[in-house]
Steps between C-alpha positions, in 0.01 A plus 500: 500500500410846368730785599321740735706818535269679745527205743878538496467864603237414763724235655786740571514602865718777638524643849625847574779573745247546783256232386319721250297335224704702248877455487699786648639749247879503475553875485879484469738556212785308662532218754743430780707188564617351826820379335716610208507138378120500454519822299761342273288185458195713414697683229591159360135390511564234764307628803133406484267728695749787517441835334771721359357807331147569380603540135590130522199380699292579806256301714198693363605441140565133567155455657337644188729302269415177681126567462532578127713190443229294671240657272699416186625161617871585480779436750541866590465857372670839509299822519610822333411868496304471173385253238763635263759451774407132499495466120828680431695321773382158380589563135840651583574209734420244230657680201837653417676648200419312180193323638154500344143510634180389330213706635130525439422789265223625731643587839491792740642813336774541762621144443490553125706820533755322720544218249483714187694810606707426809644146491651548149753729674640180649471307173198309629255470211131409506274347237131580549271216393130413501497304826175324406678311219752251636648434155571874458660513846715195424612649168623811685731299729870518412819350642541819705149491655496475878146606597140462385300791643125550502201613702237241599237741371658773291478874551290642341365258236419220747674233296545181701833315511508121476728466801526119483592519131754776562647306794551200270681723249714648776596153617575384145745787437629534860346845548342671800127575471420827677129583540349828618177395675382849602163478317402160638601441864335189649322428168818367336803349675786507244755315714262207540469497118879495450628859516846549653440853630171675580482878534227728629454871524370511857373849419196352327255232618714351777518823700169621361481851646710706254715639781820300454747414225665159534611183325595140569706222343385147589739216416741242639712564807813484283379768259382731778837453672667602174286814480593595857870414475709788634762458227303457179127487585290734286242568774769577755717714272229688308340594832128469424416423862149506644450701818411292807193709581368447146572127516295466819214695337496278190505187718183616677325568169612167352274321750186629327624441144286188449180689589593798284597293195169316511313832492726658237446195278125481561453866413726487194324191365159666547604815314682311224193288424274805496736706282541215252122450484466874426723455196817656640836357395578346841803295605488302824649151557176387662304550177467196276585730208850556643751305291666355813190445714550122512873536568439734794234263633743208481761688708283678755457423869136466592306783670694804378355538152659661197631814667395862527637635171302556180522719191252655262573676171292810431670580169695821558715657769264800502201276583704310758600821675145636494363181651766478772452865596123454519529180707730681743250790527226247581719350778529166321875489551820690432682593181828361625770247422572192712250238618368305795335792685161471675363751247504433126797652318503565125756626250578495129821293506618606156560848637586404860628170641609370159614833355861379503410263216534672159170565319579267209570215744180582691301465177679176411409340832139625482521782754262760355454865595144438619590220742403563863649279770283454808612377841159419642445594863322341794159659432229345717227564238664423167167510318457866597857566381423337165184705448684824575790407267251409227324837542836674449557299181154583367550873565828486303337290223739212560186293556152569365 
């Protein structure tokens, strides 16, 4: 039977303290115990249903974690104060001094900076490989490798990871496959395809209103317990804890994710097809010209399309900036980083979200100065949006 992530979210039912249709918010940093013995058992991790301290867990965070685990098809999940809080805690939980990571070469700039510049302080080294070539990934694995890391759909080049193939490699070499699924919630379910750990930046599509920073780690109960362990758990000790009020807000927004992703994908597909027909260098997984179109199609859950992210290349950074400024003036969206908002967001990643990656490495991976990354919004009349964008491009002589 096909996996249907939105049904799993729909089937969750919570009642608030006074019978409310939303669960009550646990607005407490610490929790009381009726006996000292129960407090001791909670510290030891042996008192189900008891709460100790909100850096460890809270009812609001657990409600959200349970919903996200249901969406991804994992046993449980742990929410964090940011996507980077989720990524860094997972990698530091899985790796120690002398260990090695094989990562996709195209990943979010913050993740790249963490792996390239920060983890070497602890003698944790990373090899960056073309994730679309399984033989190249396998060749990068050493006896010290502990983790394969990738994004389902990469930021910003929209390369697609063969998650089943990577999971087979991870199993062969006894590694953990960690997948950041931020660009493709609902569309792709990495855990169902064999990933050990699935991460999201909740800041983006899942929350959808650009008012909250958050992250989540979806995995087995054992791994989440390890992350939360009071003695050596990276999530517990590094302190990237989501606020209960924010968790309750994200949970409310999660309930409309399936509707929003359908519209994001519909609009992005419409624009991508039009841009490509106009002769623009357009990258979108839903286009047949995309090198991994068939792969994405083989992994995707029905209904949610190929996502809301696309790129075009207008040749130079100067042209990219002129176009983005003009589109913002025409109220077509915002010149801003991040993604998943109801309005379209656009940026030149080479000088923004991927600026941590050195210029020579950007060129090697195909990240050009003129690349514009679009997070397509929820526009009700996408044809009008296209015509207005095209007019901007004609005025700037990007199109004739």
